[in-house]
Coordinates of C-alpha atoms in Angstrom, one line a residue:
Chain A
M1 CA -22.3 -2.2 28.4
S2 CA -21.8 -1.7 24.7
L3 CA -18.3 -1.8 23.2
E4 CA -18.6 1.8 22.0
K5 CA -19.5 2.9 25.6
K6 CA -16.8 0.8 27.2
Y7 CA -13.9 1.7 24.8
P8 CA -15.0 4.9 23.0
K9 CA -11.4 5.9 22.0
E10 CA -10.4 2.5 20.7
V11 CA -13.6 2.0 18.7
K12 CA -13.1 5.4 17.1
Q13 CA -9.5 4.7 16.3
I14 CA -10.3 1.3 14.7
L15 CA -13.1 2.7 12.5
A16 CA -10.9 5.5 11.3
K17 CA -8.6 3.0 9.6
Y18 CA -11.1 2.0 7.0
P19 CA -13.3 3.8 4.4
P20 CA -16.7 4.5 6.1
E21 CA -18.5 2.6 3.3
H22 CA -16.3 -0.5 4.1
K23 CA -16.5 -0.4 7.9
R24 CA -17.0 -4.2 7.9
S25 CA -13.2 -4.3 7.8
A26 CA -13.3 -3.3 11.5
V27 CA -14.8 -6.6 12.5
M28 CA -11.5 -8.3 13.3
P29 CA -10.0 -5.5 15.5
L30 CA -13.3 -5.0 17.2
L31 CA -13.4 -8.7 18.1
Y32 CA -10.0 -8.5 19.7
L33 CA -11.3 -5.5 21.7
A34 CA -14.5 -7.5 22.7
Q35 CA -12.3 -10.4 23.8
R36 CA -9.9 -8.4 25.9
E37 CA -11.6 -8.6 29.2
E38 CA -12.9 -12.1 29.5
G39 CA -10.8 -14.0 26.9
Y40 CA -13.7 -14.9 24.8
V41 CA -16.4 -13.2 22.7
N42 CA -19.9 -13.5 24.2
K43 CA -23.2 -13.4 22.3
D44 CA -24.0 -9.8 23.4
A45 CA -20.6 -8.6 22.0
M46 CA -21.3 -10.3 18.7
K47 CA -24.7 -8.6 18.5
D48 CA -23.1 -5.3 19.4
I49 CA -20.4 -5.5 16.7
A50 CA -23.0 -6.6 14.1
S51 CA -25.1 -3.5 14.8
L52 CA -22.0 -1.2 14.8
L53 CA -20.9 -2.5 11.4
D54 CA -24.4 -3.1 9.8
I55 CA -23.8 -6.8 9.3
T56 CA -25.6 -9.8 10.7
E57 CA -24.7 -11.7 13.9
T58 CA -24.1 -14.7 11.7
D59 CA -21.5 -12.7 9.8
V60 CA -19.7 -11.9 13.0
A61 CA -20.0 -15.5 14.4
S62 CA -18.6 -16.8 11.1
I63 CA -15.5 -14.7 11.7
V64 CA -15.2 -16.0 15.3
G65 CA -15.5 -19.5 14.1
F66 CA -13.0 -19.2 11.2
Y67 CA -10.0 -17.7 13.0
T68 CA -8.2 -19.6 15.7
L69 CA -7.3 -16.6 17.8
Y70 CA -11.0 -15.8 18.6
H71 CA -12.8 -17.8 21.2
D72 CA -16.5 -18.2 22.0
K73 CA -15.9 -20.1 25.3
K74 CA -14.3 -19.2 28.5
A75 CA -10.9 -20.7 29.3
G76 CA -8.0 -20.0 31.6
K77 CA -7.0 -16.4 32.0
Y78 CA -3.9 -17.1 29.8
R79 CA -3.9 -19.5 26.9
M80 CA -0.5 -21.0 26.7
Q81 CA -0.2 -22.0 23.0
V82 CA 2.8 -24.3 22.3
C83 CA 4.0 -24.7 18.7
T84 CA 4.6 -28.4 17.8
D85 CA 4.8 -27.9 14.1
L86 CA 7.5 -29.6 12.1
P87 CA 10.4 -27.1 12.5
C88 CA 9.7 -26.8 16.3
A89 CA 9.2 -30.6 16.6
L90 CA 12.7 -31.1 15.1
R91 CA 14.0 -29.1 18.0
G92 CA 12.2 -30.9 20.8
A93 CA 8.8 -29.2 21.0
D94 CA 6.8 -32.5 21.4
E95 CA 9.0 -33.6 24.3
F96 CA 8.7 -30.1 25.8
L97 CA 4.9 -30.1 25.6
N98 CA 4.8 -33.6 27.0
N99 CA 6.9 -32.7 30.0
L100 CA 5.1 -29.5 30.6
C101 CA 1.8 -31.5 30.7
G102 CA 3.4 -33.7 33.3
N103 CA 4.6 -30.9 35.4
L104 CA 1.3 -29.0 35.3
G105 CA -0.8 -32.2 35.8
I106 CA -3.1 -31.3 32.9
K107 CA -3.5 -32.5 29.3
V108 CA -3.6 -30.3 26.2
G109 CA -6.9 -28.5 26.1
E110 CA -7.2 -28.5 29.9
T111 CA -7.0 -25.6 32.4
T112 CA -5.0 -25.5 35.7
E113 CA -7.2 -25.8 38.8
D114 CA -6.8 -22.1 39.7
G115 CA -8.1 -21.1 36.2
L116 CA -4.9 -19.3 35.3
V117 CA -3.5 -21.3 32.4
T118 CA -5.1 -23.3 29.6
L119 CA -2.6 -25.4 27.7
E120 CA -3.0 -25.5 23.9
E121 CA -1.1 -27.0 21.0
V122 CA -0.9 -24.7 17.9
M123 CA 0.5 -24.5 14.4
C124 CA 3.7 -22.6 13.3
L125 CA 4.2 -19.3 15.0
A126 CA 7.2 -18.1 12.9
S127 CA 9.8 -18.7 15.5
C128 CA 11.3 -21.9 14.2
D129 CA 14.9 -21.0 15.1
R130 CA 14.0 -20.4 18.8
A131 CA 12.2 -23.6 19.7
P132 CA 10.8 -24.8 22.0
M133 CA 8.5 -21.8 22.1
F134 CA 4.9 -20.8 22.9
Q135 CA 2.8 -17.7 23.0
T136 CA 0.5 -16.6 25.8
Q137 CA -2.8 -15.1 24.8
G138 CA -4.3 -13.1 27.6
P139 CA -5.8 -9.8 28.7
D140 CA -2.5 -8.0 27.7
G141 CA -2.6 -9.4 24.2
I142 CA -0.2 -12.0 22.7
K143 CA 3.3 -12.4 23.8
Y144 CA 6.1 -14.8 22.6
H145 CA 8.2 -16.9 24.9
E146 CA 11.2 -18.5 23.1
Y147 CA 14.1 -20.8 23.8
M148 CA 11.8 -22.3 26.5
T149 CA 12.5 -25.1 29.0
V150 CA 10.0 -26.6 31.4
D151 CA 11.7 -24.8 34.3
R152 CA 11.6 -21.4 32.7
T153 CA 7.9 -22.0 31.9
M154 CA 7.1 -22.9 35.5
E155 CA 8.9 -19.7 36.6
L156 CA 6.7 -17.7 34.1
I157 CA 3.6 -19.3 35.5
E158 CA 4.7 -18.5 39.1
A159 CA 5.2 -14.9 38.0
L160 CA 1.7 -14.7 36.5
K161 CA 0.3 -16.1 39.7
Q162 CA 2.2 -13.4 41.7
T163 CA 0.8 -10.7 39.4
E164 CA -2.7 -12.1 39.9
K165 CA -2.3 -12.0 43.7
E166 CA -1.0 -8.4 43.7
A167 CA -3.9 -7.3 41.5
K168 CA -6.3 -8.7 44.1
Chain B
M1 CA 29.6 -8.3 3.0
E2 CA 27.5 -5.7 4.5
H3 CA 23.8 -6.5 4.7
I4 CA 21.4 -4.9 2.3
L5 CA 18.2 -6.0 4.1
L6 CA 19.3 -7.0 7.7
R7 CA 21.2 -3.8 8.1
H8 CA 20.4 -3.7 11.8
R9 CA 23.0 -6.4 12.2
D10 CA 25.7 -4.0 11.0
I11 CA 24.4 -0.7 12.5
P12 CA 23.3 -0.5 16.2
D13 CA 19.9 1.1 17.0
F14 CA 18.9 0.9 13.3
N15 CA 15.2 0.7 14.3
K16 CA 15.5 4.3 15.6
L17 CA 14.3 7.0 13.2
N18 CA 17.3 9.3 13.6
V19 CA 19.8 6.4 13.1
Y20 CA 18.0 5.2 10.1
K21 CA 17.9 8.8 8.6
K22 CA 21.6 9.3 9.4
N23 CA 22.4 6.2 7.4
G24 CA 20.7 7.3 4.2
G25 CA 17.2 6.4 5.3
F26 CA 14.2 7.9 3.3
A27 CA 16.6 9.3 0.7
A28 CA 15.1 6.9 -1.8
F29 CA 11.5 7.8 -0.9
K30 CA 12.4 11.5 -1.2
K31 CA 14.1 11.0 -4.5
A32 CA 11.1 9.1 -5.8
V33 CA 8.5 11.6 -4.7
T34 CA 10.4 14.8 -5.6
K35 CA 12.4 13.8 -8.7
M36 CA 10.8 10.8 -10.4
E37 CA 7.5 10.1 -12.1
P38 CA 5.7 7.0 -10.7
T39 CA 6.2 5.1 -13.9
E40 CA 10.0 5.7 -13.7
V41 CA 10.0 4.2 -10.2
T42 CA 8.2 1.1 -11.5
A43 CA 10.6 0.9 -14.5
E44 CA 13.7 1.0 -12.2
V45 CA 12.3 -1.8 -10.1
T46 CA 11.4 -3.8 -13.2
K47 CA 15.0 -3.3 -14.5
S48 CA 16.5 -4.5 -11.2
G49 CA 15.1 -8.0 -11.8
L50 CA 13.5 -8.0 -8.3
R51 CA 11.1 -11.0 -7.8
G52 CA 8.5 -11.4 -5.1
R53 CA 9.9 -12.9 -1.9
G54 CA 6.7 -14.4 -0.6
G55 CA 7.2 -17.6 -2.4
A56 CA 5.9 -17.3 -6.0
G57 CA 8.9 -15.2 -7.3
F58 CA 6.8 -13.1 -9.6
P59 CA 8.6 -10.1 -11.1
T60 CA 7.8 -7.2 -8.8
G61 CA 8.0 -4.3 -11.3
M62 CA 5.9 -6.2 -13.8
K63 CA 3.2 -6.7 -11.1
W64 CA 3.2 -2.9 -10.3
S65 CA 2.9 -2.1 -14.0
F66 CA -0.3 -4.1 -14.2
I67 CA -2.2 -1.7 -11.9
D68 CA -5.4 -0.6 -13.6
K69 CA -5.2 3.2 -14.2
T70 CA -8.8 3.5 -15.2
N71 CA -10.2 2.6 -11.8
W72 CA -9.5 4.5 -8.6
P73 CA -8.5 4.7 -5.7
H74 CA -5.6 2.3 -5.7
Y75 CA -4.3 0.4 -2.6
V76 CA -1.1 -1.2 -1.6
V77 CA -1.1 -4.1 0.9
A78 CA 2.0 -5.5 2.6
N79 CA 1.6 -9.2 3.2
A80 CA 3.0 -9.7 6.7
D81 CA 1.1 -12.9 7.4
E82 CA 4.3 -15.0 7.5
S83 CA 2.9 -18.4 8.4
E84 CA 4.7 -21.0 6.3
P85 CA 6.3 -23.5 8.8
G86 CA 10.0 -22.7 8.6
T87 CA 9.7 -19.0 7.7
F88 CA 10.6 -16.3 10.2
K89 CA 12.3 -13.6 8.1
D90 CA 9.6 -10.9 7.8
R91 CA 9.3 -10.8 11.6
E92 CA 13.0 -10.0 12.0
I93 CA 12.8 -7.3 9.3
M94 CA 9.8 -5.6 11.0
E95 CA 11.2 -5.9 14.5
S96 CA 14.7 -4.7 13.7
N97 CA 14.7 -2.8 10.4
P98 CA 11.1 -1.5 10.3
F99 CA 11.8 1.8 8.5
Q100 CA 13.4 0.2 5.5
F101 CA 10.3 -1.9 5.1
L102 CA 8.0 1.1 5.6
E103 CA 10.1 3.1 3.2
G104 CA 9.8 0.4 0.5
L105 CA 6.0 0.2 1.1
A106 CA 5.8 4.0 0.8
I107 CA 7.8 4.0 -2.5
A108 CA 5.6 1.3 -3.9
S109 CA 2.5 3.3 -2.9
Y110 CA 3.8 6.3 -4.8
A111 CA 4.7 4.2 -7.8
V112 CA 1.2 2.9 -8.2
G113 CA -0.6 6.1 -7.1
A114 CA -2.0 4.8 -3.8
N115 CA -2.7 7.1 -0.9
V116 CA -3.6 4.4 1.6
A117 CA -1.6 1.3 2.3
Y118 CA -2.3 -1.6 4.7
I119 CA 0.0 -4.0 6.5
Y120 CA -1.7 -7.3 7.1
L121 CA 0.1 -9.0 9.9
R122 CA -0.7 -12.5 11.2
G123 CA -2.6 -12.1 14.5
E124 CA 0.3 -13.7 16.5
F125 CA 2.5 -10.6 15.5
W126 CA 0.5 -8.6 18.0
Q127 CA 3.6 -7.0 19.5
V128 CA 5.2 -6.4 16.1
A129 CA 2.0 -4.5 15.0
A130 CA 2.1 -2.3 18.1
F131 CA 5.8 -1.6 17.4
L132 CA 5.1 -0.7 13.7
D133 CA 2.2 1.6 14.8
E134 CA 4.8 3.5 16.9
K135 CA 7.2 3.7 13.9
I136 CA 4.4 4.9 11.6
A137 CA 3.5 7.6 14.1
E138 CA 7.1 8.7 14.2
M139 CA 7.2 9.0 10.4
E140 CA 4.0 11.0 10.4
E141 CA 5.5 13.4 13.0
A142 CA 8.6 13.8 10.9
G143 CA 6.5 14.6 7.8
I144 CA 7.5 11.5 5.9
L145 CA 4.0 10.2 6.0
G146 CA 0.7 12.1 5.9
D147 CA -0.2 15.1 3.7
S148 CA 2.2 17.1 1.4
I149 CA 5.1 14.7 1.8
F150 CA 8.4 16.4 1.1
G151 CA 6.5 19.5 0.1
T152 CA 4.7 17.9 -2.8
D153 CA 1.0 17.2 -3.2
Y154 CA 1.5 13.4 -2.5
S155 CA -0.1 12.1 0.6
L156 CA 0.0 8.6 2.2
K157 CA -1.4 6.9 5.2
I158 CA -0.2 3.5 6.4
Y159 CA -2.3 1.3 8.7
T160 CA -1.7 -2.0 10.3
H161 CA -4.3 -4.7 10.4
L162 CA -4.0 -7.9 12.5
G163 CA -5.2 -11.3 11.2
A164 CA -6.3 -13.9 13.7
G165 CA -4.5 -17.2 13.1
A166 CA -5.2 -18.5 9.6
Y167 CA -2.4 -19.6 7.3
I168 CA -4.6 -19.3 4.3
C169 CA -4.6 -15.5 4.7
G170 CA -1.1 -15.4 3.3
E171 CA -2.7 -16.3 0.0
E172 CA -3.3 -12.8 -1.5
T173 CA -7.0 -13.0 -2.3
A174 CA -7.8 -14.7 1.0
L175 CA -5.9 -11.9 2.6
L176 CA -8.0 -9.3 0.9
E177 CA -11.2 -11.1 1.9
S178 CA -10.0 -11.1 5.5
L179 CA -9.0 -7.4 5.3
E180 CA -12.6 -6.7 4.1
G181 CA -13.9 -8.3 7.3
K182 CA -14.8 -11.7 5.9
R183 CA -13.6 -15.3 6.3
G184 CA -10.2 -15.7 4.7
Q185 CA -11.2 -17.8 1.6
P186 CA -9.4 -17.3 -1.7
R187 CA -11.2 -15.7 -4.6
V188 CA -11.4 -17.1 -8.1
R189 CA -8.7 -15.5 -10.3
P190 CA -8.7 -13.8 -12.7
P191 CA -9.4 -11.0 -12.1
F192 CA -6.1 -10.5 -10.3
P193 CA -5.7 -7.9 -7.5
P194 CA -4.0 -5.2 -9.8
S195 CA -7.3 -4.9 -11.5
Y196 CA -9.7 -6.1 -8.8
G197 CA -8.3 -6.1 -5.3
L198 CA -9.2 -4.5 -1.9
Y199 CA -12.8 -3.3 -2.0
G200 CA -12.9 -4.2 -5.7
K201 CA -10.2 -1.6 -6.4
P202 CA -6.8 -2.0 -8.1
T203 CA -4.4 -3.3 -5.4
I204 CA -0.7 -4.3 -5.3
I205 CA 0.2 -6.9 -2.7
N206 CA 3.8 -7.7 -2.0
N207 CA 5.7 -9.5 0.8
V208 CA 7.5 -7.6 3.5
E209 CA 10.9 -8.7 2.3
T210 CA 10.1 -7.6 -1.3
F211 CA 9.3 -4.1 -0.1
T212 CA 12.4 -4.0 2.0
N213 CA 14.5 -4.5 -1.2
V214 CA 13.1 -1.4 -2.9
P215 CA 14.9 1.5 -1.1
P216 CA 18.4 0.2 -1.8
I217 CA 17.4 -0.5 -5.4
L218 CA 16.3 3.1 -5.9
S219 CA 19.3 4.5 -4.1
N220 CA 22.0 2.4 -5.8
G221 CA 20.3 1.7 -9.1
A222 CA 18.9 -1.3 -10.9
D223 CA 22.3 -2.3 -12.4
W224 CA 23.9 -2.5 -9.0
Y225 CA 21.2 -4.8 -7.7
K226 CA 21.3 -7.0 -10.8
S227 CA 25.0 -7.5 -10.3
I228 CA 24.2 -9.5 -7.2
G229 CA 22.8 -13.0 -7.3
T230 CA 22.3 -15.0 -10.5
A231 CA 20.9 -14.3 -14.0
D232 CA 17.3 -15.4 -13.2
S233 CA 17.3 -14.5 -9.5
A234 CA 18.7 -11.0 -8.9
G235 CA 19.9 -9.7 -5.6
V236 CA 19.9 -11.1 -2.1
K237 CA 17.5 -13.4 -0.2
I238 CA 16.9 -14.0 3.5
F239 CA 17.2 -17.7 4.0
S240 CA 15.4 -18.9 7.1
L241 CA 17.3 -22.0 8.2
S242 CA 15.7 -24.4 10.7
G243 CA 15.5 -28.0 11.7
R244 CA 18.5 -30.2 12.7
V245 CA 21.3 -27.6 12.3
R246 CA 23.6 -26.3 14.9
K247 CA 22.9 -22.6 14.3
P248 CA 19.4 -22.0 12.9
G249 CA 18.4 -18.5 12.0
N250 CA 18.0 -16.0 9.2
Y251 CA 20.9 -15.6 6.8
E252 CA 20.9 -12.9 4.1
L253 CA 22.9 -14.2 1.2
P254 CA 23.1 -13.7 -2.6
F255 CA 20.9 -15.9 -4.7
G256 CA 23.2 -18.7 -5.9
T257 CA 24.7 -19.6 -2.6
T258 CA 24.7 -23.4 -2.3
F259 CA 22.8 -25.5 0.2
R260 CA 26.2 -26.7 1.5
Q261 CA 27.3 -23.1 2.2
L262 CA 24.1 -22.3 4.0
I263 CA 24.0 -25.4 6.1
Y264 CA 27.7 -26.0 6.9
E265 CA 29.3 -22.5 6.8
H266 CA 26.4 -20.4 8.1
G267 CA 24.4 -23.0 10.0
M268 CA 27.6 -24.6 11.4
G269 CA 26.6 -28.0 10.2
V270 CA 24.1 -30.7 11.4
Q271 CA 23.5 -31.4 15.1
D272 CA 25.7 -34.2 16.6
G273 CA 27.7 -34.3 13.4
R274 CA 25.1 -36.3 11.6
S275 CA 24.5 -36.2 7.9
V276 CA 21.6 -34.5 6.0
K277 CA 19.0 -36.9 4.8
A278 CA 16.5 -34.5 3.2
I279 CA 16.0 -30.8 2.6
M280 CA 12.7 -28.9 2.5
P281 CA 13.6 -25.6 0.8
A282 CA 10.2 -24.0 0.9
G283 CA 8.9 -24.9 4.4
A284 CA 6.1 -27.4 4.8
S285 CA 5.0 -26.7 1.2
S286 CA 8.2 -28.3 -0.2
S287 CA 8.8 -31.2 -2.4
L288 CA 11.4 -33.2 -0.3
I289 CA 14.9 -33.3 -1.8
V290 CA 16.9 -36.5 -1.4
V291 CA 20.3 -35.1 -0.4
D292 CA 23.6 -36.2 -1.9
D293 CA 26.8 -34.2 -2.8
K294 CA 25.3 -32.9 -6.0
V295 CA 22.3 -31.5 -4.2
L296 CA 24.4 -29.9 -1.5
D297 CA 26.4 -28.1 -4.2
T298 CA 23.3 -26.8 -5.9
P299 CA 23.0 -23.0 -6.0
M300 CA 19.9 -21.7 -4.3
D301 CA 18.1 -19.7 -7.0
Y302 CA 14.7 -20.1 -8.5
S303 CA 15.7 -22.2 -11.5
S304 CA 18.5 -24.3 -10.0
V305 CA 16.4 -25.7 -7.1
R306 CA 14.0 -26.9 -9.8
T307 CA 16.7 -29.1 -11.3
V308 CA 16.8 -31.1 -8.1
G309 CA 13.1 -31.6 -8.0
S310 CA 11.8 -28.9 -5.7
D311 CA 11.1 -25.2 -5.5
L312 CA 12.8 -22.4 -3.6
G313 CA 9.5 -20.8 -2.6
S314 CA 10.1 -18.4 0.4
A315 CA 13.5 -20.0 1.0
S316 CA 12.6 -21.5 4.4
V317 CA 15.1 -24.3 4.5
I318 CA 14.2 -27.1 6.9
V319 CA 17.0 -29.6 7.4
L320 CA 16.2 -33.2 8.2
D321 CA 19.0 -35.4 9.4
D322 CA 19.4 -39.2 9.0
T323 CA 17.5 -39.9 12.3
V324 CA 14.3 -38.4 11.0
D325 CA 11.6 -40.7 9.6
I326 CA 9.8 -39.3 6.6
D327 CA 6.5 -40.8 7.5
W328 CA 6.7 -38.7 10.7
V329 CA 7.5 -35.6 8.6
I330 CA 4.5 -35.9 6.4
N331 CA 2.3 -36.7 9.4
K332 CA 3.3 -33.3 10.7
T333 CA 2.8 -31.5 7.5
I334 CA -0.6 -33.0 6.8
H335 CA -1.8 -32.2 10.3
F336 CA -0.8 -28.6 9.5
F337 CA -2.6 -28.5 6.2
K338 CA -5.7 -30.3 7.5
H339 CA -5.9 -27.6 10.2
E340 CA -5.3 -24.7 7.8
S341 CA -7.5 -25.8 4.8
C342 CA -10.1 -23.0 4.6
G343 CA -12.8 -25.5 3.5
K344 CA -13.8 -23.8 0.3
C345 CA -12.6 -26.4 -2.3
T346 CA -13.8 -29.9 -1.8
P347 CA -10.5 -31.7 -2.9
C348 CA -8.5 -29.8 -0.3
R349 CA -11.0 -29.9 2.5
E350 CA -11.8 -33.6 2.1
G351 CA -8.5 -34.7 0.8
N352 CA -6.5 -33.3 3.7
Y353 CA -9.0 -35.0 6.1
W354 CA -8.5 -38.4 4.6
M355 CA -4.7 -37.9 4.2
R356 CA -4.6 -37.1 7.9
N357 CA -6.5 -40.3 8.8
L358 CA -4.2 -42.4 6.6
T359 CA -0.9 -40.8 7.7
D360 CA -2.0 -41.2 11.4
R361 CA -2.6 -44.9 10.8
I362 CA 0.7 -45.4 9.0
H363 CA 2.7 -43.3 11.6
E364 CA 1.2 -45.3 14.5
G365 CA 2.4 -48.5 12.8
K366 CA -1.1 -49.7 12.1
G367 CA -1.1 -49.1 8.4
S368 CA -0.5 -51.5 5.4
G369 CA 1.2 -51.1 2.1
D370 CA -2.2 -50.5 0.6
D371 CA -2.7 -47.5 2.9
V372 CA 0.5 -46.0 1.6
K373 CA -0.7 -46.5 -2.0
L374 CA -4.1 -45.0 -1.1
L375 CA -2.5 -42.0 0.5
L376 CA -0.4 -41.4 -2.6
N377 CA -3.5 -41.8 -4.7
V378 CA -5.5 -39.3 -2.7
A379 CA -2.7 -36.8 -2.9
K380 CA -2.3 -37.1 -6.6
Q381 CA -6.0 -36.7 -7.2
M382 CA -6.0 -33.4 -5.3
Q383 CA -3.4 -31.9 -7.5
G384 CA -4.5 -29.3 -10.0
K385 CA -8.1 -29.2 -8.6
C386 CA -8.0 -26.4 -6.0
L387 CA -8.5 -22.6 -6.4
C388 CA -5.4 -21.7 -4.5
A389 CA -2.0 -23.2 -3.9
L390 CA -2.7 -24.6 -0.4
G391 CA -4.4 -27.7 -1.8
E392 CA -1.4 -28.3 -4.1
F393 CA 1.2 -27.5 -1.4
S394 CA -0.4 -30.0 1.0
T395 CA 0.3 -32.8 -1.4
M396 CA 4.0 -32.0 -2.2
A397 CA 5.7 -33.6 0.9
V398 CA 3.3 -36.6 0.7
V399 CA 3.9 -37.4 -2.9
T400 CA 7.7 -36.8 -2.9
G401 CA 8.0 -38.4 0.6
I402 CA 6.5 -41.6 -0.5
E403 CA 8.1 -41.7 -3.9
R404 CA 11.6 -40.6 -2.9
F405 CA 11.8 -42.4 0.6
P406 CA 9.9 -45.6 0.1
Q407 CA 12.1 -47.5 2.6
D408 CA 10.7 -45.2 5.5
F409 CA 7.2 -46.3 4.7
K410 CA 8.1 -50.0 4.2
K411 CA 9.6 -50.0 7.6
K412 CA 6.4 -48.7 9.2
T413 CA 3.8 -50.8 7.5
K414 CA 2.6 -54.4 7.6
A415 CA 2.7 -56.4 4.3

């Protein structure tokens, strides 16, 4: 189903933000919309956005490729993106990530067996005073988790698992 | 002293419209729209000495006065892409004092004759953008935004726009490209945005903190604002303090506060009672300052920080204690810039790739003294050869790290 059919209200709201002759500006918000359900943008959605904005599929793909928050491959339902940049690293982020890998039994870039969490390492998230920290990118958008410990992270993952079960 | 920008720390519920209004909120915007000519607003901001808070420190009023009045429509864009490692001030403003920021943005829009303003937020500020959308809707409902504002014929719409994880979009022309739906790669300047900006139209771009300074300037007058801070750096600044301090966080202080006051009085000193080895006053883009008593007593303003061999930038002060190895620090900063280089200019794209390889080798203890020399050489060759500041910034910590802390590299390398 096309994006416009699936999310008519959202698409209309997004397009209203920009002058009609510059509707290409809507490509980024539309990509977030396309990514909402499955966590990545598939080829059909790119085609769909291209025709909606009168640009080429290559234009759309170049945006997906350039920005780190768009994905063209499926991963875990939640991407857990840990900041290990300099300020966070000065407050223990590298050790935190290392221990978290140990606890989850996966390496950076891998996904837990149940497909719930993909662990990623990212650049500065503007939360340098509250390290260690990470964001989760999932169907409900992006959320910050600050002053984290491995224990608190495992609790968060348990809670996500619980929500999953209840949804089923 | 009461806060001028972080007023939510003094007044509870300051992010609620009625509380903000009760405490003088929107009086400045109303005064501007109903009693002042746009040029008078710009003149007052110019007189206040306010300089851009995004890092470059360009005089704000002067920037506004550059807007091309022969080409319409005009746009105003708030740079909320806050991505410099060590910077986290704009987020606190938007989360806790959103109306003062929005009011400043609205005043700026009136001053340059814009009827549409965009707030470009980094994609990670997803929740902040949703929060600002609510606040904008509340202002529209209260008649502070929209058509016929305060019964005049002035109209203004404000929209949020989320980026998607690219440091380069904090560079103003890359931000505009991104807002136009393209890859965030800087444009050749000139022309500058006040003559050729968003959609090729005259555009004023300022940092979130810059806009937040505007309402109090208009309410209390330029002379009041100028009386705070130092001669060349008027007013207050939010210093984002991070690294090895006991109490990291944002501190709103007058320009001219010393490093010692920030680190020891506000930040409660260094962790485990250690001493400060180096300071990065402008985040990952800093030249590293070798710390001694003279440095600690240096006032933090645009010109004084230069006298100790660095720049104040966005005032994101990262503190490195005496256990931190500088070869590790530049390994971290280079990994950052390698990841964030947009790829447009060859010296930055290739230079950061090779600097990353070299610093990895040195940091792993597999490098030689020649590798350090080569690293310094690559960094120096990149300088002055890129379209935007990213290429330049990526070399700062490398060059000053190697030149000012040679012992850290000697320790790590084979002869």
